[in-house]
Tab-separated table of C-alpha atoms in Angstrom:
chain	number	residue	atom	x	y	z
A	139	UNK	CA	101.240	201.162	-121.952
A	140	UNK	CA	100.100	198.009	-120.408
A	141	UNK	CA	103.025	195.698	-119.030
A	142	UNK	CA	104.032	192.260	-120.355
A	143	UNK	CA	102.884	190.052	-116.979
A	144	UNK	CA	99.464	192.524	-117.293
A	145	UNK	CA	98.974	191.687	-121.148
A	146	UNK	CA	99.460	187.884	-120.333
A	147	UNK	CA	97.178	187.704	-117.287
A	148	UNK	CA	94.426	189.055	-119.683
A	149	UNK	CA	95.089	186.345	-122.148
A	150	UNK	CA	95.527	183.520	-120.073
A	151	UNK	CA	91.834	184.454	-117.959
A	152	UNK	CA	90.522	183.805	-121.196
A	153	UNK	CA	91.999	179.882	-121.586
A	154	UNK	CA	89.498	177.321	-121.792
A	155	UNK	CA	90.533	173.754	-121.571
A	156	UNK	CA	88.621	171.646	-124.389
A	157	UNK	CA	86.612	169.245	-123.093
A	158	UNK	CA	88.655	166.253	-122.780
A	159	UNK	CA	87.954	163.330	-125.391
A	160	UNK	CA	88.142	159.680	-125.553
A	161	UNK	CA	91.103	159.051	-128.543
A	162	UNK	CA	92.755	155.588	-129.865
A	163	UNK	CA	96.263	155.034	-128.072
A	164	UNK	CA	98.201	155.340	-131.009
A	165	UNK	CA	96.546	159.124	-131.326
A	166	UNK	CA	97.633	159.484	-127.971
A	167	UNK	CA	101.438	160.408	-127.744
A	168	UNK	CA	102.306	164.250	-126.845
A	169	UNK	CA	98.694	164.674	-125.199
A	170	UNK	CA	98.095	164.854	-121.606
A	171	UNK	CA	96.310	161.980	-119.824
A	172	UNK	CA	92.785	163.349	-118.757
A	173	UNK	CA	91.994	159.936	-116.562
A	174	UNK	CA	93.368	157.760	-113.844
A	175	UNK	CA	94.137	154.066	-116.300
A	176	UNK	CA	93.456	151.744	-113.322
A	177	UNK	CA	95.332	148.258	-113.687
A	178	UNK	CA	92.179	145.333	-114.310
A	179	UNK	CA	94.991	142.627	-115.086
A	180	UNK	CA	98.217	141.413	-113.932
A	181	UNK	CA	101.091	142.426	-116.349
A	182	UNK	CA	102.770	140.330	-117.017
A	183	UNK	CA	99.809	138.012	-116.803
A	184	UNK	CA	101.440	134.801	-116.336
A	185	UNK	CA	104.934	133.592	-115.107
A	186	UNK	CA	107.596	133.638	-118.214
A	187	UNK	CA	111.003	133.647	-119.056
A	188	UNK	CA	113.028	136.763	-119.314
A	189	UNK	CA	115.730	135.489	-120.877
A	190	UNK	CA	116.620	132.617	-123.850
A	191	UNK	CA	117.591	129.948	-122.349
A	192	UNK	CA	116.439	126.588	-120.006
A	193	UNK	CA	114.014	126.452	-117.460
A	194	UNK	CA	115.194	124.619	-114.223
A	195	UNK	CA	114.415	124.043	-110.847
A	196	UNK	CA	117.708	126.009	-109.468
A	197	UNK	CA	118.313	123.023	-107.015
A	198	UNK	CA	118.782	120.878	-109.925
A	199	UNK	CA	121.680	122.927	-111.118
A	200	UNK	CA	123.436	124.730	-107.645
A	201	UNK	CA	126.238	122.550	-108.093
A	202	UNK	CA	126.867	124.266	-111.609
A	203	UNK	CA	129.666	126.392	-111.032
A	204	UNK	CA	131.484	125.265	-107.947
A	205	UNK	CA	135.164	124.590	-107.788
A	206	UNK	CA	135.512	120.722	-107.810
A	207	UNK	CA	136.761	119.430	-104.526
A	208	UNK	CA	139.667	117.523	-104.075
A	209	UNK	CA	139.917	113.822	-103.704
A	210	UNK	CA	140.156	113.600	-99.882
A	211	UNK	CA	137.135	116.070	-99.577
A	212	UNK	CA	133.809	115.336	-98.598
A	213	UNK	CA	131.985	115.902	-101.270
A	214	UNK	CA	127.658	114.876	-102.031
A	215	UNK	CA	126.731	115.302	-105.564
A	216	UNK	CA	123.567	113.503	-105.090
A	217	UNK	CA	121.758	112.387	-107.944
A	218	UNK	CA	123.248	115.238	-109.884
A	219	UNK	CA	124.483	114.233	-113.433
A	220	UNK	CA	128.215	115.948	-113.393
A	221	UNK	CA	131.243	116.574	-115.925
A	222	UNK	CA	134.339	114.753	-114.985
A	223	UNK	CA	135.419	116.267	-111.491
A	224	UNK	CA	138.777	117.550	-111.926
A	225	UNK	CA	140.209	119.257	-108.813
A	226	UNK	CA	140.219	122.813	-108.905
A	227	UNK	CA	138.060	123.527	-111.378
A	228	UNK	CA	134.407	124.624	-112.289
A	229	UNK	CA	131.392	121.658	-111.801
A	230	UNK	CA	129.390	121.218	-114.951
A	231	UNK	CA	125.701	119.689	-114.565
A	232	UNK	CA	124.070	117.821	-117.592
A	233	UNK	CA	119.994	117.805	-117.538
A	234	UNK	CA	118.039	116.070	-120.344
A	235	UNK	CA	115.761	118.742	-122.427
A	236	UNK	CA	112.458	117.484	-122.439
A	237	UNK	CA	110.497	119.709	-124.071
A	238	UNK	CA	110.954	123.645	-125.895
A	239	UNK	CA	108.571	126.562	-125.580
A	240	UNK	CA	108.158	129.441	-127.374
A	241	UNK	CA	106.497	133.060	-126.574
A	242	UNK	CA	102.321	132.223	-126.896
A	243	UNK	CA	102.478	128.616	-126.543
A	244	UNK	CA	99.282	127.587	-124.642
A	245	UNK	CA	100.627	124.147	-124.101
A	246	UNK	CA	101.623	123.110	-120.511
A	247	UNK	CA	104.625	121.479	-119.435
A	248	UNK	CA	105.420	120.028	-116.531
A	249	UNK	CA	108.892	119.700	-115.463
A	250	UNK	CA	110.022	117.089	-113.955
A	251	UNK	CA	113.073	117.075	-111.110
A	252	UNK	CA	116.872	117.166	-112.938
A	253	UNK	CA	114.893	117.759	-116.114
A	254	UNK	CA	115.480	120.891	-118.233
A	255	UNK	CA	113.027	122.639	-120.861
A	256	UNK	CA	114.254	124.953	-123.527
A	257	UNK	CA	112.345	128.322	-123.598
A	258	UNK	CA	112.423	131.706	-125.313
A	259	UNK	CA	112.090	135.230	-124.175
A	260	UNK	CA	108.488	135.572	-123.306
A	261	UNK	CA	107.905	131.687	-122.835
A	262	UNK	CA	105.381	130.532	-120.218
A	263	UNK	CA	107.181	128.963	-117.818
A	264	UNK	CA	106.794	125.013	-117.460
A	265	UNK	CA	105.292	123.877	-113.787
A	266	UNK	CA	107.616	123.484	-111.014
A	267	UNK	CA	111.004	125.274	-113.224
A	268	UNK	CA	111.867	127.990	-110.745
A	269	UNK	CA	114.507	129.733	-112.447
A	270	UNK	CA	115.921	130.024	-116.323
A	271	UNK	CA	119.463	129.669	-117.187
A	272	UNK	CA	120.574	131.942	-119.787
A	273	UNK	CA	121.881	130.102	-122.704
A	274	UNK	CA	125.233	131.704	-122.468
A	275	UNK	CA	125.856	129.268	-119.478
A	276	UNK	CA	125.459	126.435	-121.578
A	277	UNK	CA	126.549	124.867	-124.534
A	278	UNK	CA	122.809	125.240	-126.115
A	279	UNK	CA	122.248	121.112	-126.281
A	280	UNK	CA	118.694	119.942	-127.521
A	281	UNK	CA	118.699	116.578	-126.162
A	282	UNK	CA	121.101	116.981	-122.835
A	283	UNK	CA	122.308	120.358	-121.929
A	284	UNK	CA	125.558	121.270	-119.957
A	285	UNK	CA	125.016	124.042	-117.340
A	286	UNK	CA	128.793	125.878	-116.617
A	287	UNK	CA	126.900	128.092	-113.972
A	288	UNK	CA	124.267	127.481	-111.213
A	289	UNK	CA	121.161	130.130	-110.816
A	290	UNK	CA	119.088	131.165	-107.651
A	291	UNK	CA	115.334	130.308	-107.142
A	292	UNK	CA	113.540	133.187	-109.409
A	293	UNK	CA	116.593	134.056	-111.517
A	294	UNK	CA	115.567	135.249	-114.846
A	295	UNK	CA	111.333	134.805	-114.165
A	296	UNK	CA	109.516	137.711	-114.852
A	297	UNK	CA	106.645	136.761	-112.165
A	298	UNK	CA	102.669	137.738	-112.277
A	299	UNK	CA	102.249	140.461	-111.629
A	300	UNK	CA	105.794	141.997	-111.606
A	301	UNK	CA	104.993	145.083	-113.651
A	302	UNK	CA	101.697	145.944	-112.487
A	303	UNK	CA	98.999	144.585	-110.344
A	304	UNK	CA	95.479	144.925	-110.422
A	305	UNK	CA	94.212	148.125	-108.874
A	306	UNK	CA	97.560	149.696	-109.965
A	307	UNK	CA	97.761	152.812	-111.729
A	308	UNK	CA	99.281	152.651	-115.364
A	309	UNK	CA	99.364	156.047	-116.610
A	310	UNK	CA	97.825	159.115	-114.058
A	311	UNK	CA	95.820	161.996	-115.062
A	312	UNK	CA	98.065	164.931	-116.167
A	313	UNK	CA	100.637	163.122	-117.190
A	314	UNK	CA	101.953	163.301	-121.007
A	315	UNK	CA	101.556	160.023	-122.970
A	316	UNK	CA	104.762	159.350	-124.263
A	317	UNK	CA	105.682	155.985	-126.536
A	318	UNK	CA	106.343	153.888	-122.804
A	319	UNK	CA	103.102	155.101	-121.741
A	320	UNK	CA	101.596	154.135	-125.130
A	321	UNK	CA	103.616	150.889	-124.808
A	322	UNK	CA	101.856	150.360	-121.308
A	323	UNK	CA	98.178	151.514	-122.167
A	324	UNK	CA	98.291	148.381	-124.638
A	325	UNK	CA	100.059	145.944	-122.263
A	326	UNK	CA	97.177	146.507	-120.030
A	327	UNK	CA	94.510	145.951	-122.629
A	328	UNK	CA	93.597	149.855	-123.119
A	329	UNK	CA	92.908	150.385	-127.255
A	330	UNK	CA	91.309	154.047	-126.033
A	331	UNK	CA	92.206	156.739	-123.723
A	332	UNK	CA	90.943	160.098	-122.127
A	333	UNK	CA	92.827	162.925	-122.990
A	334	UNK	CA	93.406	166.658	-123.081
A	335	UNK	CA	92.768	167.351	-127.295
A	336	UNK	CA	95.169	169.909	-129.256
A	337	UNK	CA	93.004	173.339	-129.486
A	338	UNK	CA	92.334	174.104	-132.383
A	339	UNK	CA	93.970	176.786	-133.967
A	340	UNK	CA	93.489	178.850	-137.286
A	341	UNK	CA	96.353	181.133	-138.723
A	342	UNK	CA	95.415	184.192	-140.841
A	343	UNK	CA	98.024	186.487	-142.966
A	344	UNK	CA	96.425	189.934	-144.026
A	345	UNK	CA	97.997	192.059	-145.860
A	346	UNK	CA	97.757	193.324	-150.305
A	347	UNK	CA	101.577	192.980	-150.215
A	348	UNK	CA	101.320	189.329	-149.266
A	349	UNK	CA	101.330	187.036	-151.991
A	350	UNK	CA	101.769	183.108	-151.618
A	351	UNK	CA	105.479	180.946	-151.555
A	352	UNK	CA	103.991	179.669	-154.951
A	353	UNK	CA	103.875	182.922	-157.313
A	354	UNK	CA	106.851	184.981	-157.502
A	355	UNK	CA	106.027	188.219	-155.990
A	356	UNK	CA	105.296	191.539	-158.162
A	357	UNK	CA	107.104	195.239	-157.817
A	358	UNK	CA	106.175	195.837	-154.239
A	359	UNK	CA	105.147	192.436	-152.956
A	360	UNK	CA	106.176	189.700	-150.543
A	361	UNK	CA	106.024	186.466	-149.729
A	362	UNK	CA	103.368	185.035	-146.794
A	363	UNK	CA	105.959	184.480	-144.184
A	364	UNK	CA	103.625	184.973	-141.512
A	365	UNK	CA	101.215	182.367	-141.816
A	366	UNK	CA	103.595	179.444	-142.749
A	367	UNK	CA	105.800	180.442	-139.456
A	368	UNK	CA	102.880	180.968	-136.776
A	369	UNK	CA	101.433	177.426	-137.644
A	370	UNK	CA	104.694	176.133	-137.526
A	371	UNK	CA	105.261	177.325	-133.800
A	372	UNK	CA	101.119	176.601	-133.082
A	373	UNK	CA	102.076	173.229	-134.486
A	374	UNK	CA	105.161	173.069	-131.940
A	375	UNK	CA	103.197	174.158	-129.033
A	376	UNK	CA	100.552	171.674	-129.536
A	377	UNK	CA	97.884	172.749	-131.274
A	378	UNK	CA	95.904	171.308	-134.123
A	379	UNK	CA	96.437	174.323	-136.770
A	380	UNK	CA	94.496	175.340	-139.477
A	381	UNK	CA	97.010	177.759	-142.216
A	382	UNK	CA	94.521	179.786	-143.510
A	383	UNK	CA	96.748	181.729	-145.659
A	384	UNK	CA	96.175	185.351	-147.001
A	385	UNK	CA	93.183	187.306	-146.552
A	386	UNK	CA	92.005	190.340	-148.199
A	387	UNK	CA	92.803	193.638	-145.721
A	388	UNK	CA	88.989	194.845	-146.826
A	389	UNK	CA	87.090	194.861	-143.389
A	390	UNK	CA	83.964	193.121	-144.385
A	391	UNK	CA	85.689	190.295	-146.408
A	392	UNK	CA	87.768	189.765	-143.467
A	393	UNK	CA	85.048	189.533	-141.189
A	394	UNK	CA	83.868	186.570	-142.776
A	395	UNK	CA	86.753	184.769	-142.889
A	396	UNK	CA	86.732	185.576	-139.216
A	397	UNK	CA	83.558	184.254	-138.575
A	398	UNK	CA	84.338	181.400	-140.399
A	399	UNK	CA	87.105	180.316	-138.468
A	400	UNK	CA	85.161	181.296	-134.570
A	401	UNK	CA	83.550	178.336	-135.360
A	402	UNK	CA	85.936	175.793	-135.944
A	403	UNK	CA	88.450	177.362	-133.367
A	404	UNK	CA	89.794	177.750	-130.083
A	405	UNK	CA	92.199	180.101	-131.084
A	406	UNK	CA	92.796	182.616	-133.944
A	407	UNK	CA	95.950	184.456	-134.962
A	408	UNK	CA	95.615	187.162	-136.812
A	409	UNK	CA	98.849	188.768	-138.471
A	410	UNK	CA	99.704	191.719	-139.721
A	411	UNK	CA	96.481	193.557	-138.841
A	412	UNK	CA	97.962	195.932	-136.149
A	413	UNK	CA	99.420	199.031	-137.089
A	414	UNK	CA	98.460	201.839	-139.375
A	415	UNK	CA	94.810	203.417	-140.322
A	416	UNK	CA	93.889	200.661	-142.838
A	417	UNK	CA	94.838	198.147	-139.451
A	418	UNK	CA	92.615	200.510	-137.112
A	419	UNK	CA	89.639	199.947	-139.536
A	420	UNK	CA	90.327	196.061	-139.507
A	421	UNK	CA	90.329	196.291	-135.342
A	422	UNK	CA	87.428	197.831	-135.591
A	423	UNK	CA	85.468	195.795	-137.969
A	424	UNK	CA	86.641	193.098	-136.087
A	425	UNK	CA	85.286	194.850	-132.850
A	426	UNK	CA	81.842	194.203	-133.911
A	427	UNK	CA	82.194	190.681	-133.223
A	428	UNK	CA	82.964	191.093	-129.658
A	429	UNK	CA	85.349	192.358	-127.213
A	430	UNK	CA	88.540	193.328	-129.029
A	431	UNK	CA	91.130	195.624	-128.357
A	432	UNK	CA	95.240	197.098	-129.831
A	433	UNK	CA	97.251	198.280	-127.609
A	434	UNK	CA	100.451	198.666	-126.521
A	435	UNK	CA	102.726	196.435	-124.764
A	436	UNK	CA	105.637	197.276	-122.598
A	437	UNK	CA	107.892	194.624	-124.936
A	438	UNK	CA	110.423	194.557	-127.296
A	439	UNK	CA	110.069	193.389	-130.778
A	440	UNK	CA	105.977	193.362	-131.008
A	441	UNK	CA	104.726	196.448	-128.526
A	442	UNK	CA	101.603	197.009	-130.776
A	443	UNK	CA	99.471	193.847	-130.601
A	444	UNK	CA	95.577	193.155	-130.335
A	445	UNK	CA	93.721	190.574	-128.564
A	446	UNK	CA	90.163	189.895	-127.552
A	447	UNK	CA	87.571	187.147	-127.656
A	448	UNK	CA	85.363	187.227	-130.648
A	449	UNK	CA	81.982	185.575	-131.924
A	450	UNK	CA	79.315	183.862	-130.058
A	451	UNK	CA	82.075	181.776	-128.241
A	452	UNK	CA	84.249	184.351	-127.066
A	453	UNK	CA	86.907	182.577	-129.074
A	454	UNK	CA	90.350	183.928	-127.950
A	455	UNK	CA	91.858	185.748	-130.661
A	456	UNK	CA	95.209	187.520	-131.680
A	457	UNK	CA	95.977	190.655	-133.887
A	458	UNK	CA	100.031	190.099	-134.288
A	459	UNK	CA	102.488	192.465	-135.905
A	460	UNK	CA	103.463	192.246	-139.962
A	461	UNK	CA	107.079	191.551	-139.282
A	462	UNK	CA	107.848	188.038	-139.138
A	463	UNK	CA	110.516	188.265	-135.928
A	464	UNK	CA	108.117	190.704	-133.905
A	465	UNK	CA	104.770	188.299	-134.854
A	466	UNK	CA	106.935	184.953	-133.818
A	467	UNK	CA	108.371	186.556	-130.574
A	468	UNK	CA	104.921	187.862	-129.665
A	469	UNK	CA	103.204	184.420	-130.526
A	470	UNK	CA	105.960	182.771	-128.274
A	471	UNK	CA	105.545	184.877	-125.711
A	472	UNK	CA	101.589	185.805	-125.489
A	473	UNK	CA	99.956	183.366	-127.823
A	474	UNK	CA	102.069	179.862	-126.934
A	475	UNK	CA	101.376	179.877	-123.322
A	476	UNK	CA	97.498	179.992	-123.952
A	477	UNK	CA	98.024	176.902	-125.892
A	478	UNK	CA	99.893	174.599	-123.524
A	479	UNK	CA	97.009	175.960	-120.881
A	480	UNK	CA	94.168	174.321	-123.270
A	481	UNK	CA	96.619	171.324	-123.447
A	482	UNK	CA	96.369	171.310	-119.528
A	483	UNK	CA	99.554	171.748	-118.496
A	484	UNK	CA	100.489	172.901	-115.334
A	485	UNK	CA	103.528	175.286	-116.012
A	486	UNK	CA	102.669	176.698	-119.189
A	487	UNK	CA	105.939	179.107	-119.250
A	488	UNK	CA	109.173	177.862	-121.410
A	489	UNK	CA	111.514	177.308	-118.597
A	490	UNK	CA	113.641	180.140	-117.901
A	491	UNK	CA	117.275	179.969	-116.675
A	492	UNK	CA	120.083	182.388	-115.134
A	493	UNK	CA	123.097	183.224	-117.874
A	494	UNK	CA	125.952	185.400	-118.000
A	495	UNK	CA	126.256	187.440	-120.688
A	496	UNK	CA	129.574	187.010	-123.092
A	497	UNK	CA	129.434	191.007	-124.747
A	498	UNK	CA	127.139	194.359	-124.137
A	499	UNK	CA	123.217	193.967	-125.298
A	500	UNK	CA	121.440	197.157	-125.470
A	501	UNK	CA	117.753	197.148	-125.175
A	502	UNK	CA	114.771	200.049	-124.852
A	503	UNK	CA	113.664	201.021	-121.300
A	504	UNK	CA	110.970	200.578	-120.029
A	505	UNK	CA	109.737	197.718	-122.414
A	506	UNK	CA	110.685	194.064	-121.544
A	507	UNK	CA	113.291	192.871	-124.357
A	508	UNK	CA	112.829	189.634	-126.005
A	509	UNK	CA	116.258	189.248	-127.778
A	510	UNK	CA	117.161	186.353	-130.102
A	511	UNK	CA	120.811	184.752	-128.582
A	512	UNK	CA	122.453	181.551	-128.095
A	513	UNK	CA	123.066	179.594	-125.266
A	514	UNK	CA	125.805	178.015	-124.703
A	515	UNK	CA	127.319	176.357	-121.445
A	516	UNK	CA	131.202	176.747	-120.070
A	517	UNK	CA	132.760	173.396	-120.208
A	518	UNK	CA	134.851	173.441	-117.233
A	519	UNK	CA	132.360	175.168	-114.620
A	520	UNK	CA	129.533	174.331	-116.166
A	521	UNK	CA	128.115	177.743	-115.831
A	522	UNK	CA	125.368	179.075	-118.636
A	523	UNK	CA	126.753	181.856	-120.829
A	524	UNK	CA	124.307	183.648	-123.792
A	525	UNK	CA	125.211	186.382	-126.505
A	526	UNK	CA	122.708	188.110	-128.467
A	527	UNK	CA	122.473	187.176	-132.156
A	528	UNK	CA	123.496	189.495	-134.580
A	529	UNK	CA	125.888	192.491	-135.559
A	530	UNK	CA	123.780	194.571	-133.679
A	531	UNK	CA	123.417	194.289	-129.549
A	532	UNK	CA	119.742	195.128	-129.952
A	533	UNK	CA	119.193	192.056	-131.981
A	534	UNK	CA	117.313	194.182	-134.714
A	535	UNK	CA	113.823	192.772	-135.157
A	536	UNK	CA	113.574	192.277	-138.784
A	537	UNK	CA	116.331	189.827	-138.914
A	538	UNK	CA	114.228	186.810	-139.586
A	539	UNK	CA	117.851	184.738	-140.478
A	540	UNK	CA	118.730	185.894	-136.851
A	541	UNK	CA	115.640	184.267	-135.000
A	542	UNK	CA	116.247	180.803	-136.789
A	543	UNK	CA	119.701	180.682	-135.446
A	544	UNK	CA	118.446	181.636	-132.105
A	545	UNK	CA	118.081	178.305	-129.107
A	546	UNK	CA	116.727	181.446	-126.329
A	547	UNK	CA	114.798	184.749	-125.876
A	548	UNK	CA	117.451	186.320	-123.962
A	549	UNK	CA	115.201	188.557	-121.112
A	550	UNK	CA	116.589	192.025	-120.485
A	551	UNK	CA	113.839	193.440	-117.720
A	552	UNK	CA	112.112	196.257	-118.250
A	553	UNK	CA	114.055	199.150	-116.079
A	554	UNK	CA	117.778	198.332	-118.026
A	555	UNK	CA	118.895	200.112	-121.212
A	556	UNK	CA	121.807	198.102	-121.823
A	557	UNK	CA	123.348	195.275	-120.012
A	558	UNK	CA	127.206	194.950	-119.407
A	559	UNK	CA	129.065	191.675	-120.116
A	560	UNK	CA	128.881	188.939	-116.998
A	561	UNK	CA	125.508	190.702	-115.995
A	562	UNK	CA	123.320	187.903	-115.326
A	563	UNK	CA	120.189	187.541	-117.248
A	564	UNK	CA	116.827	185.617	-117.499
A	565	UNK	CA	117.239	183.110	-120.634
A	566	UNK	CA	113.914	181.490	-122.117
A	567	UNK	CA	115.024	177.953	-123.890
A	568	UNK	CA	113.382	177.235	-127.094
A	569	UNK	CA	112.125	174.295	-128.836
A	570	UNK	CA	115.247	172.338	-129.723
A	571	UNK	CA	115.633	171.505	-133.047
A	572	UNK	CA	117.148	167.980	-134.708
């Protein structure tokens, strides 16, 4: 019996990155960043106001603000146009509005001293203004506006250049594009980008039992579970999936579906094909298209699984168990991290965490148990606490109701039968959900 970290080293030799590929920006988000984006322009391109308001020279309006002096006080106002002075109280300056800007105006102002020009978010700013005041310190005049507070030289001016500057490095190579990164590969001018593509990835159920969510199954028949929750979790991981749907469990037909897929793939999943002497002919068949081998798995659901690299590509590819919870826990454990490797992330593994467990969980030694619980944290210490789903402390593995209400893979190692409550255990978070 081959152990878990063996069994995943063998898969993830096999990972091929995709070449990357040159994709439009709004294609982009989730994928990883396969190029440096070097900065050609200035962003923002041109000084402009950050806020509404009035663009001033901020010498025209430091009096704004100050506590009036008293009467015996020496006191300079200059050529400053003030509000009545009364002692004790806050100087207002009045500047005539000459002119009003909006965001994309390609007309130039020039301001003129103790003038004022009304702008917008985004404005150009008019020559010689130094500083906006926000509108809020005004009374929002269009022909002579009142200023309550002063501002200091650059106050409320994004500048050229503030952002990024030429030769700067927008988004790096390996890092995910996200919507601000999206946001920042058009600000710069960038309509394309290199990235890591989504591997594609084609799902196959097999199985005479199986029949499709649209018929209503016969005396002895099921519903396709598999192949609807596989591309589901392909889909979640990253890849660009393909449903196949059901397949006839005849070797040679199945073969050609195979092939079909090899070609159009960089993975295939194959469930419900381990298992049984009708599933030993399938491995085999399947065999003849390249290196391909079931075995056994020191885990806990899904120890009978297949994989091998098939057709003229050596195209990874996956023989998964019929249950539903087994063939999702193996996917999440074997198949998923072969994915986020094509994507070209570094850390491929869900991030695992130390818990305390709340009551007993009883597992099989020897195999690695993948248990379906739910996390949960203790509000006063903070401390991360996990129980294992289910009336049963095994977590039984054909509870498919179980697995959705499962946020972790609870981890029991290999060497324990049974775990006691407050034993600390490995936790594997899974995709959140909402």
């Amino acid at each position: 019996m081959r152990s878990v970290d063996d069994q995943l080293a063998r898969i993830t030799a096999s990972a091929v990155v995709p070449r990357p590929v040159k994709i439009a920006i709004s294609e982009a988000q989730g994928l990883m960043c396969a190029e440096e984006v070097v900065t050609e322009r200035p962003l923002p391109g041109f000084d402009q106001a950050a806020v509404d308001g009035y663009a001033v020279r901020a010498v025209d309006v430091a009096l704004a603000g100050v506590v009036a002096p008293g009467a015996d006080e020496d006191f300079d106002a200059g050529e400053a146009e003030l509000d009545t002075l009364t002692e004790g109280e806050p100087i207002a300056v009045f500047l005539p509005v000459v002119g009003d800007v909006e965001p994309g105006s390609r007309t130039p102002i020039r301001l003129q001293p103790r003038q004022a020009v009304r702008v917008e978010t985004g404005a150009p700013m008019p020559t010689l203004a130094d500083s906006v005041v926000p509108l809020r310190w005004t009374d929002g005049a269009s022909q002579k506006v009142r200023v309550a507070h002063g501002v200091d030289s650059g106050s409320y001016v994004r500048r050229v250049g503030d952002d990024v500057q030429p030769g700067d490095i927008a988004v790096r190579a390996g890092e995910v594009i996200g919507p601000a990164q999206v946001g920042l590969l058009a600000a710069v001018g960038r309509s394309r980008v290199l990235v890591h593509p989504r591997p594609r990835l084609s799902v196959i159920a097999v199985g005479s039992e199986l029949v499709d969510i649209d018929r209503v199954p016969g005396q002895g028949q099921v519903y396709d579970v598999n192949s609807y929750a596989l591309a589901a979790a392909a889909r979640d991981a990253g890849a660009d999936v393909n449903r196949v749907g059901i397949a006839e469990r005849d070797a040679e037909r199945l073969r050609e579906v195979i092939e079909a897929q090899l070609i159009r793939s960089e993975i295939v999943v194959i469930c419900g094909a381990v298992g049984g002497s009708s599933s030993r002919a399938i491995a085999e068949a399947l065999g003849e298209l390249g290196d391909l081998e079931v075995s056994r798995v020191a885990m806990h659901p899904g120890s009978v699984q297949g994989f091998g690299r098939l057709g003229r590509d050596e195209v990874p590819t996956f023989l998964l168990p019929a249950n539903p919870v087994s063939a999702l826990v193996t996917f999440e454990v074997m198949v998923r991290p072969l994915i986020r490797i094509a994507l070209g992330k570094r850390d491929p593994l869900r991030r695992v965490i130390k818990a305390r467990t709340i009551g007993p969980i009883a597992s099989v030694e020897g195999r690695t148990g993948y248990l379906r619980g739910q996390l949960m944290r203790e509000e006063r210490t903070g401390a991360y606490m996990v129980q294992v789903i289910g009336e049963s402390t095994t977590g039984s593995s054909h509870l498919l109701a179980e697995l959705a209400e499962a946020n972790c893979l609870v981890v029991v190692p290999s060497e324990a039968a049974k775990l006691d409550p407050g034993d600390e255990v490995d936790v594997m978070f899974l995709a959140q959900r909402g």
